[in-house]
PDB file of C-alpha atoms in Angstrom:
ATOM      1  CA  UNK X   1      22.551 171.538  90.364  1.00  0.00           C
ATOM      2  CA  UNK X   2      21.430 173.733  93.241  1.00  0.00           C
ATOM      3  CA  UNK X   3      17.661 173.442  93.755  1.00  0.00           C
ATOM      4  CA  UNK X   4      17.342 177.092  94.774  1.00  0.00           C
ATOM      5  CA  UNK X   5      14.301 179.350  94.658  1.00  0.00           C
ATOM      6  CA  UNK X   6      12.037 176.532  93.536  1.00  0.00           C
ATOM      7  CA  UNK X   7       8.559 175.657  94.727  1.00  0.00           C
ATOM      8  CA  UNK X   8       8.422 172.254  96.404  1.00  0.00           C
ATOM      9  CA  UNK X   9       5.279 170.252  97.048  1.00  0.00           C
ATOM     10  CA  UNK X  10       4.695 170.079 100.791  1.00  0.00           C
ATOM     11  CA  UNK X  11       2.358 168.204 103.065  1.00  0.00           C
ATOM     12  CA  UNK X  12       1.428 169.165 106.605  1.00  0.00           C
ATOM     13  CA  UNK X  13      -0.906 166.692 108.279  1.00  0.00           C
ATOM     14  CA  UNK X  14      -3.655 166.158 105.682  1.00  0.00           C
ATOM     15  CA  UNK X  15      -3.077 169.472 103.896  1.00  0.00           C
ATOM     16  CA  UNK X  16      -1.073 169.980 100.698  1.00  0.00           C
ATOM     17  CA  UNK X  17       0.495 173.075  99.188  1.00  0.00           C
ATOM     18  CA  UNK X  18       3.670 174.651  97.818  1.00  0.00           C
ATOM     19  CA  UNK X  19       6.663 176.155  99.649  1.00  0.00           C
ATOM     20  CA  UNK X  20       9.720 178.017  98.439  1.00  0.00           C
ATOM     21  CA  UNK X  21      13.124 176.470  99.152  1.00  0.00           C
ATOM     22  CA  UNK X  22      15.192 177.775 100.835  1.00  0.00           C
ATOM     23  CA  UNK X  23      12.577 178.967 103.256  1.00  0.00           C
ATOM     24  CA  UNK X  24      11.226 178.614 106.784  1.00  0.00           C
ATOM     25  CA  UNK X  25       7.852 178.255 108.391  1.00  0.00           C
ATOM     26  CA  UNK X  26       6.734 179.858 111.644  1.00  0.00           C
ATOM     27  CA  UNK X  27       2.999 180.260 112.053  1.00  0.00           C
ATOM     28  CA  UNK X  28       2.846 181.365 108.438  1.00  0.00           C
ATOM     29  CA  UNK X  29       0.788 180.301 105.466  1.00  0.00           C
ATOM     30  CA  UNK X  30       2.026 179.013 102.115  1.00  0.00           C
ATOM     31  CA  UNK X  31      -0.682 178.867  99.442  1.00  0.00           C
ATOM     32  CA  UNK X  32      -3.293 179.029 102.216  1.00  0.00           C
ATOM     33  CA  UNK X  33      -1.546 176.202 104.087  1.00  0.00           C
ATOM     34  CA  UNK X  34      -0.968 177.326 107.682  1.00  0.00           C
ATOM     35  CA  UNK X  35       2.058 175.735 109.390  1.00  0.00           C
ATOM     36  CA  UNK X  36       2.930 176.380 113.068  1.00  0.00           C
ATOM     37  CA  UNK X  37       6.521 176.775 114.210  1.00  0.00           C
ATOM     38  CA  UNK X  38       6.535 173.336 115.828  1.00  0.00           C
ATOM     39  CA  UNK X  39       5.528 170.906 113.108  1.00  0.00           C
ATOM     40  CA  UNK X  40       6.548 168.073 110.794  1.00  0.00           C
ATOM     41  CA  UNK X  41       6.379 168.891 107.086  1.00  0.00           C
ATOM     42  CA  UNK X  42       7.102 166.639 104.114  1.00  0.00           C
ATOM     43  CA  UNK X  43       8.826 168.168 101.063  1.00  0.00           C
ATOM     44  CA  UNK X  44       8.704 166.538  97.623  1.00  0.00           C
ATOM     45  CA  UNK X  45      10.538 167.525  94.457  1.00  0.00           C
ATOM     46  CA  UNK X  46      11.120 165.825  91.095  1.00  0.00           C
ATOM     47  CA  UNK X  47      14.396 166.500  89.269  1.00  0.00           C
ATOM     48  CA  UNK X  48      14.621 165.887  85.526  1.00  0.00           C
ATOM     49  CA  UNK X  49      18.226 165.050  84.574  1.00  0.00           C
ATOM     50  CA  UNK X  50      18.077 162.644  81.640  1.00  0.00           C
ATOM     51  CA  UNK X  51      20.023 159.397  81.484  1.00  0.00           C
ATOM     52  CA  UNK X  52      23.193 159.480  83.607  1.00  0.00           C
ATOM     53  CA  UNK X  53      25.859 156.785  83.756  1.00  0.00           C
ATOM     54  CA  UNK X  54      27.685 158.082  86.836  1.00  0.00           C
ATOM     55  CA  UNK X  55      26.791 157.966  90.531  1.00  0.00           C
ATOM     56  CA  UNK X  56      25.002 161.051  91.794  1.00  0.00           C
ATOM     57  CA  UNK X  57      25.372 162.732  95.155  1.00  0.00           C
ATOM     58  CA  UNK X  58      23.022 164.968  97.096  1.00  0.00           C
ATOM     59  CA  UNK X  59      23.953 167.532  99.732  1.00  0.00           C
ATOM     60  CA  UNK X  60      21.468 168.671 102.333  1.00  0.00           C
ATOM     61  CA  UNK X  61      22.176 171.497 104.790  1.00  0.00           C
ATOM     62  CA  UNK X  62      22.431 170.969 108.527  1.00  0.00           C
ATOM     63  CA  UNK X  63      18.979 170.077 109.899  1.00  0.00           C
ATOM     64  CA  UNK X  64      16.687 172.423 111.820  1.00  0.00           C
ATOM     65  CA  UNK X  65      15.620 170.485 113.890  1.00  0.00           C
ATOM     66  CA  UNK X  66      15.959 167.136 112.097  1.00  0.00           C
ATOM     67  CA  UNK X  67      14.981 165.441 108.861  1.00  0.00           C
ATOM     68  CA  UNK X  68      14.855 162.106 107.103  1.00  0.00           C
ATOM     69  CA  UNK X  69      15.413 161.616 103.405  1.00  0.00           C
ATOM     70  CA  UNK X  70      14.302 159.239 100.674  1.00  0.00           C
ATOM     71  CA  UNK X  71      15.543 159.211  97.068  1.00  0.00           C
ATOM     72  CA  UNK X  72      13.273 157.443  94.583  1.00  0.00           C
ATOM     73  CA  UNK X  73      11.389 155.949  97.534  1.00  0.00           C
ATOM     74  CA  UNK X  74      14.604 154.440  98.912  1.00  0.00           C
ATOM     75  CA  UNK X  75      16.334 155.320 102.158  1.00  0.00           C
ATOM     76  CA  UNK X  76      19.691 157.067 101.899  1.00  0.00           C
ATOM     77  CA  UNK X  77      20.958 155.366 105.069  1.00  0.00           C
ATOM     78  CA  UNK X  78      23.534 152.608 104.540  1.00  0.00           C
ATOM     79  CA  UNK X  79      21.448 150.225 106.667  1.00  0.00           C
ATOM     80  CA  UNK X  80      18.258 151.004 104.743  1.00  0.00           C
ATOM     81  CA  UNK X  81      16.464 152.462 107.776  1.00  0.00           C
ATOM     82  CA  UNK X  82      14.389 155.596 107.263  1.00  0.00           C
ATOM     83  CA  UNK X  83      15.745 157.351 110.334  1.00  0.00           C
ATOM     84  CA  UNK X  84      16.049 161.003 111.310  1.00  0.00           C
ATOM     85  CA  UNK X  85      19.315 162.931 110.967  1.00  0.00           C
ATOM     86  CA  UNK X  86      19.860 165.561 113.638  1.00  0.00           C
ATOM     87  CA  UNK X  87      23.619 166.182 113.749  1.00  0.00           C
ATOM     88  CA  UNK X  88      24.388 169.851 113.095  1.00  0.00           C
ATOM     89  CA  UNK X  89      26.377 169.458 109.904  1.00  0.00           C
ATOM     90  CA  UNK X  90      25.642 169.099 106.171  1.00  0.00           C
ATOM     91  CA  UNK X  91      24.845 165.575 105.030  1.00  0.00           C
ATOM     92  CA  UNK X  92      25.956 163.913 101.793  1.00  0.00           C
ATOM     93  CA  UNK X  93      24.560 160.775 100.198  1.00  0.00           C
ATOM     94  CA  UNK X  94      25.582 158.970  97.029  1.00  0.00           C
ATOM     95  CA  UNK X  95      23.141 157.015  94.883  1.00  0.00           C
ATOM     96  CA  UNK X  96      22.642 155.643  91.382  1.00  0.00           C
ATOM     97  CA  UNK X  97      19.931 157.324  89.335  1.00  0.00           C
ATOM     98  CA  UNK X  98      17.276 155.121  87.769  1.00  0.00           C
ATOM     99  CA  UNK X  99      15.650 156.500  84.633  1.00  0.00           C
ATOM    100  CA  UNK X 100      15.543 160.116  83.564  1.00  0.00           C
ATOM    101  CA  UNK X 101      14.434 161.723  86.816  1.00  0.00           C
ATOM    102  CA  UNK X 102      14.971 161.553  90.580  1.00  0.00           C
ATOM    103  CA  UNK X 103      12.299 162.087  93.193  1.00  0.00           C
ATOM    104  CA  UNK X 104      13.329 163.583  96.537  1.00  0.00           C
ATOM    105  CA  UNK X 105      11.315 163.275  99.721  1.00  0.00           C
ATOM    106  CA  UNK X 106      12.504 165.198 102.787  1.00  0.00           C
ATOM    107  CA  UNK X 107      10.507 165.033 106.008  1.00  0.00           C
ATOM    108  CA  UNK X 108      11.515 167.972 108.206  1.00  0.00           C
ATOM    109  CA  UNK X 109      10.569 167.980 111.882  1.00  0.00           C
ATOM    110  CA  UNK X 110      11.058 171.024 114.104  1.00  0.00           C
ATOM    111  CA  UNK X 111      10.702 170.889 117.885  1.00  0.00           C
ATOM    112  CA  UNK X 112      13.722 172.866 119.078  1.00  0.00           C
ATOM    113  CA  UNK X 113      14.016 176.026 116.998  1.00  0.00           C
ATOM    114  CA  UNK X 114      11.830 179.055 116.441  1.00  0.00           C
ATOM    115  CA  UNK X 115      11.146 178.162 112.814  1.00  0.00           C
ATOM    116  CA  UNK X 116      11.510 174.960 110.829  1.00  0.00           C
ATOM    117  CA  UNK X 117      12.245 174.349 107.177  1.00  0.00           C
ATOM    118  CA  UNK X 118      15.168 174.128 104.771  1.00  0.00           C
ATOM    119  CA  UNK X 119      17.487 177.094 105.339  1.00  0.00           C
ATOM    120  CA  UNK X 120      19.664 176.172 102.372  1.00  0.00           C
ATOM    121  CA  UNK X 121      18.771 174.667  99.032  1.00  0.00           C
ATOM    122  CA  UNK X 122      19.727 171.023  98.478  1.00  0.00           C
ATOM    123  CA  UNK X 123      22.434 170.434  95.866  1.00  0.00           C
ATOM    124  CA  UNK X 124      22.578 167.418  93.550  1.00  0.00           C
ATOM    125  CA  UNK X 125      25.287 166.537  91.044  1.00  0.00           C
ATOM    126  CA  UNK X 126      27.835 163.961  89.946  1.00  0.00           C
ATOM    127  CA  UNK X 127      29.411 162.333  92.987  1.00  0.00           C
ATOM    128  CA  UNK X 128      32.987 163.010  91.802  1.00  0.00           C
ATOM    129  CA  UNK X 129      32.332 166.734  91.309  1.00  0.00           C
ATOM    130  CA  UNK X 130      30.449 167.024  94.609  1.00  0.00           C
ATOM    131  CA  UNK X 131      33.288 165.355  96.529  1.00  0.00           C
ATOM    132  CA  UNK X 132      35.841 167.652  94.923  1.00  0.00           C
ATOM    133  CA  UNK X 133      33.796 170.738  95.799  1.00  0.00           C
ATOM    134  CA  UNK X 134      33.343 169.541  99.360  1.00  0.00           C
ATOM    135  CA  UNK X 135      37.046 168.872  99.891  1.00  0.00           C
ATOM    136  CA  UNK X 136      37.942 172.266  98.439  1.00  0.00           C
ATOM    137  CA  UNK X 137      35.492 174.023 100.755  1.00  0.00           C
ATOM    138  CA  UNK X 138      36.749 172.082 103.778  1.00  0.00           C
ATOM    139  CA  UNK X 139      40.356 173.005 102.973  1.00  0.00           C
ATOM    140  CA  UNK X 140      39.592 176.703 102.549  1.00  0.00           C
ATOM    141  CA  UNK X 141      37.546 176.878 105.745  1.00  0.00           C
ATOM    142  CA  UNK X 142      40.172 174.954 107.728  1.00  0.00           C
ATOM    143  CA  UNK X 143      42.939 177.311 106.547  1.00  0.00           C
ATOM    144  CA  UNK X 144      40.889 180.382 107.431  1.00  0.00           C
ATOM    145  CA  UNK X 145      40.064 179.095 110.906  1.00  0.00           C
ATOM    146  CA  UNK X 146      43.629 177.838 111.357  1.00  0.00           C
ATOM    147  CA  UNK X 147      45.054 181.291 110.699  1.00  0.00           C
ATOM    148  CA  UNK X 148      42.733 182.760 113.319  1.00  0.00           C
ATOM    149  CA  UNK X 149      43.750 180.065 115.816  1.00  0.00           C
ATOM    150  CA  UNK X 150      47.398 180.784 115.089  1.00  0.00           C
ATOM    151  CA  UNK X 151      46.830 184.482 115.728  1.00  0.00           C
ATOM    152  CA  UNK X 152      45.039 183.653 118.974  1.00  0.00           C
ATOM    153  CA  UNK X 153      47.859 181.461 120.274  1.00  0.00           C
ATOM    154  CA  UNK X 154      50.429 184.108 119.339  1.00  0.00           C
ATOM    155  CA  UNK X 155      48.483 186.668 121.370  1.00  0.00           C
ATOM    156  CA  UNK X 156      48.192 184.233 124.288  1.00  0.00           C
ATOM    157  CA  UNK X 157      51.966 183.670 124.154  1.00  0.00           C
ATOM    158  CA  UNK X 158      52.577 187.411 124.003  1.00  0.00           C
ATOM    159  CA  UNK X 159      50.392 187.873 127.065  1.00  0.00           C
ATOM    160  CA  UNK X 160      52.310 185.167 128.957  1.00  0.00           C
ATOM    161  CA  UNK X 161      55.580 186.967 128.214  1.00  0.00           C
ATOM    162  CA  UNK X 162      54.417 190.573 128.713  1.00  0.00           C
ATOM    163  CA  UNK X 163      51.378 190.410 130.977  1.00  0.00           C
ATOM    164  CA  UNK X 164      52.810 192.938 133.422  1.00  0.00           C
ATOM    165  CA  UNK X 165      53.280 195.533 130.694  1.00  0.00           C
ATOM    166  CA  UNK X 166      50.531 194.775 128.170  1.00  0.00           C
ATOM    167  CA  UNK X 167      47.458 192.750 129.069  1.00  0.00           C
ATOM    168  CA  UNK X 168      44.974 193.909 126.416  1.00  0.00           C
ATOM    169  CA  UNK X 169      46.197 191.496 123.760  1.00  0.00           C
ATOM    170  CA  UNK X 170      44.837 188.404 125.501  1.00  0.00           C
ATOM    171  CA  UNK X 171      41.282 189.661 124.990  1.00  0.00           C
ATOM    172  CA  UNK X 172      41.828 190.096 121.281  1.00  0.00           C
ATOM    173  CA  UNK X 173      43.212 186.573 121.345  1.00  0.00           C
ATOM    174  CA  UNK X 174      39.938 185.414 122.919  1.00  0.00           C
ATOM    175  CA  UNK X 175      38.082 187.073 120.044  1.00  0.00           C
ATOM    176  CA  UNK X 176      40.264 185.387 117.421  1.00  0.00           C
ATOM    177  CA  UNK X 177      39.850 182.014 119.119  1.00  0.00           C
ATOM    178  CA  UNK X 178      36.054 182.274 119.435  1.00  0.00           C
ATOM    179  CA  UNK X 179      35.629 183.491 115.839  1.00  0.00           C
ATOM    180  CA  UNK X 180      37.773 180.548 114.661  1.00  0.00           C
ATOM    181  CA  UNK X 181      35.468 178.142 116.512  1.00  0.00           C
ATOM    182  CA  UNK X 182      32.417 179.946 115.131  1.00  0.00           C
ATOM    183  CA  UNK X 183      33.744 179.652 111.578  1.00  0.00           C
ATOM    184  CA  UNK X 184      34.786 176.024 112.076  1.00  0.00           C
ATOM    185  CA  UNK X 185      31.219 175.115 113.023  1.00  0.00           C
ATOM    186  CA  UNK X 186      29.774 176.777 109.915  1.00  0.00           C
ATOM    187  CA  UNK X 187      29.842 175.964 106.222  1.00  0.00           C
ATOM    188  CA  UNK X 188      31.071 172.386 105.730  1.00  0.00           C
ATOM    189  CA  UNK X 189      31.930 172.267 109.437  1.00  0.00           C
ATOM    190  CA  UNK X 190      35.476 170.959 109.325  1.00  0.00           C
ATOM    191  CA  UNK X 191      35.670 171.223 113.114  1.00  0.00           C
ATOM    192  CA  UNK X 192      32.670 168.932 113.594  1.00  0.00           C
ATOM    193  CA  UNK X 193      34.267 166.381 111.268  1.00  0.00           C
ATOM    194  CA  UNK X 194      37.569 166.647 113.149  1.00  0.00           C
ATOM    195  CA  UNK X 195      35.852 165.963 116.491  1.00  0.00           C
ATOM    196  CA  UNK X 196      33.588 163.167 115.230  1.00  0.00           C
ATOM    197  CA  UNK X 197      36.168 160.334 115.639  1.00  0.00           C
ATOM    198  CA  UNK X 198      36.193 161.074 119.383  1.00  0.00           C
ATOM    199  CA  UNK X 199      32.414 160.876 119.566  1.00  0.00           C
ATOM    200  CA  UNK X 200      32.089 164.630 120.087  1.00  0.00           C
ATOM    201  CA  UNK X 201      29.188 166.335 118.337  1.00  0.00           C
ATOM    202  CA  UNK X 202      29.029 170.065 119.033  1.00  0.00           C
ATOM    203  CA  UNK X 203      25.535 171.448 119.421  1.00  0.00           C
ATOM    204  CA  UNK X 204      24.545 174.569 117.517  1.00  0.00           C
ATOM    205  CA  UNK X 205      24.107 176.615 120.672  1.00  0.00           C
ATOM    206  CA  UNK X 206      27.885 176.584 121.299  1.00  0.00           C
ATOM    207  CA  UNK X 207      28.313 178.311 117.951  1.00  0.00           C
ATOM    208  CA  UNK X 208      25.837 180.909 119.157  1.00  0.00           C
ATOM    209  CA  UNK X 209      27.841 181.322 122.365  1.00  0.00           C
ATOM    210  CA  UNK X 210      30.949 182.193 120.350  1.00  0.00           C
ATOM    211  CA  UNK X 211      29.209 185.388 119.209  1.00  0.00           C
ATOM    212  CA  UNK X 212      28.785 186.633 122.777  1.00  0.00           C
ATOM    213  CA  UNK X 213      32.305 185.588 123.785  1.00  0.00           C
ATOM    214  CA  UNK X 214      33.977 187.210 120.771  1.00  0.00           C
ATOM    215  CA  UNK X 215      32.224 190.532 121.369  1.00  0.00           C
ATOM    216  CA  UNK X 216      33.160 190.347 125.030  1.00  0.00           C
ATOM    217  CA  UNK X 217      36.809 189.965 123.979  1.00  0.00           C
ATOM    218  CA  UNK X 218      36.605 192.971 121.647  1.00  0.00           C
ATOM    219  CA  UNK X 219      34.929 195.033 124.375  1.00  0.00           C
ATOM    220  CA  UNK X 220      37.579 194.231 126.987  1.00  0.00           C
ATOM    221  CA  UNK X 221      40.340 194.902 124.459  1.00  0.00           C
ATOM    222  CA  UNK X 222      38.870 198.250 123.405  1.00  0.00           C
ATOM    223  CA  UNK X 223      38.195 199.347 126.979  1.00  0.00           C
ATOM    224  CA  UNK X 224      41.802 198.801 127.969  1.00  0.00           C
ATOM    225  CA  UNK X 225      43.047 200.754 124.984  1.00  0.00           C
ATOM    226  CA  UNK X 226      40.648 203.670 125.391  1.00  0.00           C
ATOM    227  CA  UNK X 227      39.389 203.768 128.989  1.00  0.00           C
ATOM    228  CA  UNK X 228      38.412 207.447 128.756  1.00  0.00           C
ATOM    229  CA  UNK X 229      36.089 206.844 125.813  1.00  0.00           C
ATOM    230  CA  UNK X 230      34.656 203.478 126.879  1.00  0.00           C
ATOM    231  CA  UNK X 231      31.864 203.636 129.438  1.00  0.00           C
ATOM    232  CA  UNK X 232      32.841 201.004 131.982  1.00  0.00           C
ATOM    233  CA  UNK X 233      29.272 200.023 133.042  1.00  0.00           C
ATOM    234  CA  UNK X 234      28.594 199.034 129.417  1.00  0.00           C
ATOM    235  CA  UNK X 235      31.458 196.553 129.581  1.00  0.00           C
ATOM    236  CA  UNK X 236      30.144 195.150 132.866  1.00  0.00           C
ATOM    237  CA  UNK X 237      26.712 194.778 131.297  1.00  0.00           C
ATOM    238  CA  UNK X 238      28.050 192.745 128.394  1.00  0.00           C
ATOM    239  CA  UNK X 239      30.017 190.549 130.791  1.00  0.00           C
ATOM    240  CA  UNK X 240      26.691 189.707 132.402  1.00  0.00           C
ATOM    241  CA  UNK X 241      25.010 189.033 129.046  1.00  0.00           C
ATOM    242  CA  UNK X 242      27.862 186.724 127.996  1.00  0.00           C
ATOM    243  CA  UNK X 243      27.927 184.825 131.289  1.00  0.00           C
ATOM    244  CA  UNK X 244      24.153 184.343 131.374  1.00  0.00           C
ATOM    245  CA  UNK X 245      23.959 183.173 127.773  1.00  0.00           C
ATOM    246  CA  UNK X 246      26.853 180.712 128.124  1.00  0.00           C
ATOM    247  CA  UNK X 247      25.218 179.252 131.239  1.00  0.00           C
ATOM    248  CA  UNK X 248      21.848 179.105 129.479  1.00  0.00           C
ATOM    249  CA  UNK X 249      23.232 177.088 126.555  1.00  0.00           C
ATOM    250  CA  UNK X 250      23.391 173.702 128.312  1.00  0.00           C
ATOM    251  CA  UNK X 251      20.647 174.418 130.874  1.00  0.00           C
ATOM    252  CA  UNK X 252      17.750 176.098 129.059  1.00  0.00           C
ATOM    253  CA  UNK X 253      15.165 174.150 127.010  1.00  0.00           C
ATOM    254  CA  UNK X 254      16.157 174.273 123.321  1.00  0.00           C
ATOM    255  CA  UNK X 255      13.206 176.248 121.981  1.00  0.00           C
ATOM    256  CA  UNK X 256      13.412 178.807 124.789  1.00  0.00           C
ATOM    257  CA  UNK X 257      17.146 179.081 124.141  1.00  0.00           C
ATOM    258  CA  UNK X 258      16.449 179.824 120.481  1.00  0.00           C
ATOM    259  CA  UNK X 259      14.259 182.771 121.498  1.00  0.00           C
ATOM    260  CA  UNK X 260      16.927 183.888 123.966  1.00  0.00           C
ATOM    261  CA  UNK X 261      19.500 183.800 121.171  1.00  0.00           C
ATOM    262  CA  UNK X 262      17.362 186.194 119.142  1.00  0.00           C
ATOM    263  CA  UNK X 263      17.480 188.693 121.994  1.00  0.00           C
ATOM    264  CA  UNK X 264      21.209 188.203 122.550  1.00  0.00           C
ATOM    265  CA  UNK X 265      21.882 188.679 118.843  1.00  0.00           C
ATOM    266  CA  UNK X 266      19.998 191.992 118.863  1.00  0.00           C
ATOM    267  CA  UNK X 267      21.951 193.188 121.921  1.00  0.00           C
ATOM    268  CA  UNK X 268      25.185 192.067 120.231  1.00  0.00           C
ATOM    269  CA  UNK X 269      24.453 194.269 117.222  1.00  0.00           C
ATOM    270  CA  UNK X 270      23.747 197.256 119.466  1.00  0.00           C
ATOM    271  CA  UNK X 271      26.857 196.696 121.559  1.00  0.00           C
ATOM    272  CA  UNK X 272      29.006 196.167 118.475  1.00  0.00           C
ATOM    273  CA  UNK X 273      27.739 199.487 117.132  1.00  0.00           C
ATOM    274  CA  UNK X 274      28.661 201.101 120.466  1.00  0.00           C
ATOM    275  CA  UNK X 275      32.217 199.738 120.205  1.00  0.00           C
ATOM    276  CA  UNK X 276      32.529 201.244 116.724  1.00  0.00           C
ATOM    277  CA  UNK X 277      31.403 204.612 118.117  1.00  0.00           C
ATOM    278  CA  UNK X 278      34.006 204.361 120.887  1.00  0.00           C
ATOM    279  CA  UNK X 279      36.816 203.662 118.412  1.00  0.00           C
ATOM    280  CA  UNK X 280      35.685 206.493 116.103  1.00  0.00           C
ATOM    281  CA  UNK X 281      35.576 208.858 119.074  1.00  0.00           C
ATOM    282  CA  UNK X 282      39.082 207.768 120.091  1.00  0.00           C
ATOM    283  CA  UNK X 283      40.304 208.353 116.528  1.00  0.00           C
ATOM    284  CA  UNK X 284      38.770 211.818 116.497  1.00  0.00           C
ATOM    285  CA  UNK X 285      40.589 212.649 119.727  1.00  0.00           C
ATOM    286  CA  UNK X 286      43.862 211.402 118.268  1.00  0.00           C
ATOM    287  CA  UNK X 287      44.300 208.341 120.453  1.00  0.00           C
ATOM    288  CA  UNK X 288      47.088 205.951 119.487  1.00  0.00           C
ATOM    289  CA  UNK X 289      46.205 203.204 116.964  1.00  0.00           C
ATOM    290  CA  UNK X 290      42.493 204.075 116.893  1.00  0.00           C
ATOM    291  CA  UNK X 291      42.316 204.059 113.096  1.00  0.00           C
ATOM    292  CA  UNK X 292      44.268 200.813 112.811  1.00  0.00           C
ATOM    293  CA  UNK X 293      41.892 199.137 115.289  1.00  0.00           C
ATOM    294  CA  UNK X 294      39.083 199.559 112.778  1.00  0.00           C
ATOM    295  CA  UNK X 295      41.094 197.557 110.245  1.00  0.00           C
ATOM    296  CA  UNK X 296      42.217 194.776 112.587  1.00  0.00           C
ATOM    297  CA  UNK X 297      38.587 194.049 113.465  1.00  0.00           C
ATOM    298  CA  UNK X 298      38.567 191.922 110.299  1.00  0.00           C
ATOM    299  CA  UNK X 299      38.468 188.585 112.221  1.00  0.00           C
ATOM    300  CA  UNK X 300      34.938 189.388 113.442  1.00  0.00           C
ATOM    301  CA  UNK X 301      33.525 189.504 109.908  1.00  0.00           C
ATOM    302  CA  UNK X 302      32.359 185.847 109.918  1.00  0.00           C
ATOM    303  CA  UNK X 303      29.997 186.696 112.764  1.00  0.00           C
ATOM    304  CA  UNK X 304      28.021 188.967 110.457  1.00  0.00           C
ATOM    305  CA  UNK X 305      28.288 187.140 107.130  1.00  0.00           C
ATOM    306  CA  UNK X 306      27.527 183.581 108.367  1.00  0.00           C
TER     307      UNK X 306
END
């Protein structure tokens, strides 16, 4: 069962109220309960499910910034500690229901992002069905990202063989590669799970950086195909935006970086719209492959739908 569009009981300091899940807080009020962007809020919800004789499982989305969870006043951690989870991936816990209802308590703490809250609704169901759904989602996402990675490596190989005659393809390969990483760090985050055995935990800001890098690749690719239509200073400007944002990711304080990402995302939308105008102008002038370029931009779709 997906606990979507439900009102949860919340507590902020000594105040109580209701909040819609999924939903965020950022200096807003919920039932006259004012919550600043940087805060710790406790969510409570009671699920009526009748008597069940199978283990249940709960899925919570990746935390913004972190949370800790209790089910029926018990910790979901294997060691019994009520500790915070802050790794940027969905979390699953299995438990045995006692009685005809389950009480969830989620304490969400935000110090790093613009707004805190639960951006996705928690999901609860039979453990066997939840595991099957998770594995299916991981497989689909891994195949999708794998196809993009394969396309990227093919373009890199083509560049290595034909770089003196055709150099534009490597930039489209950069776009395919960055979109594959972006997709792999979303959803069930198969890429995070693949890197976990090596102790590597990718921060969310690197997923943000993939947006800037992918658009840079599309811009360089389009400029080389249609230099007469593409205004070169615009390409230089986006190079600067990409370089500055990538450098800011590991160096800037997290909350300031989150605000910077908002600005970069707005510029990315404007620049993406400019690239579309360039391609349409090239098509109108009868440039080679201008119409087909609109169709092969399909790999960038995850940037807008995630």
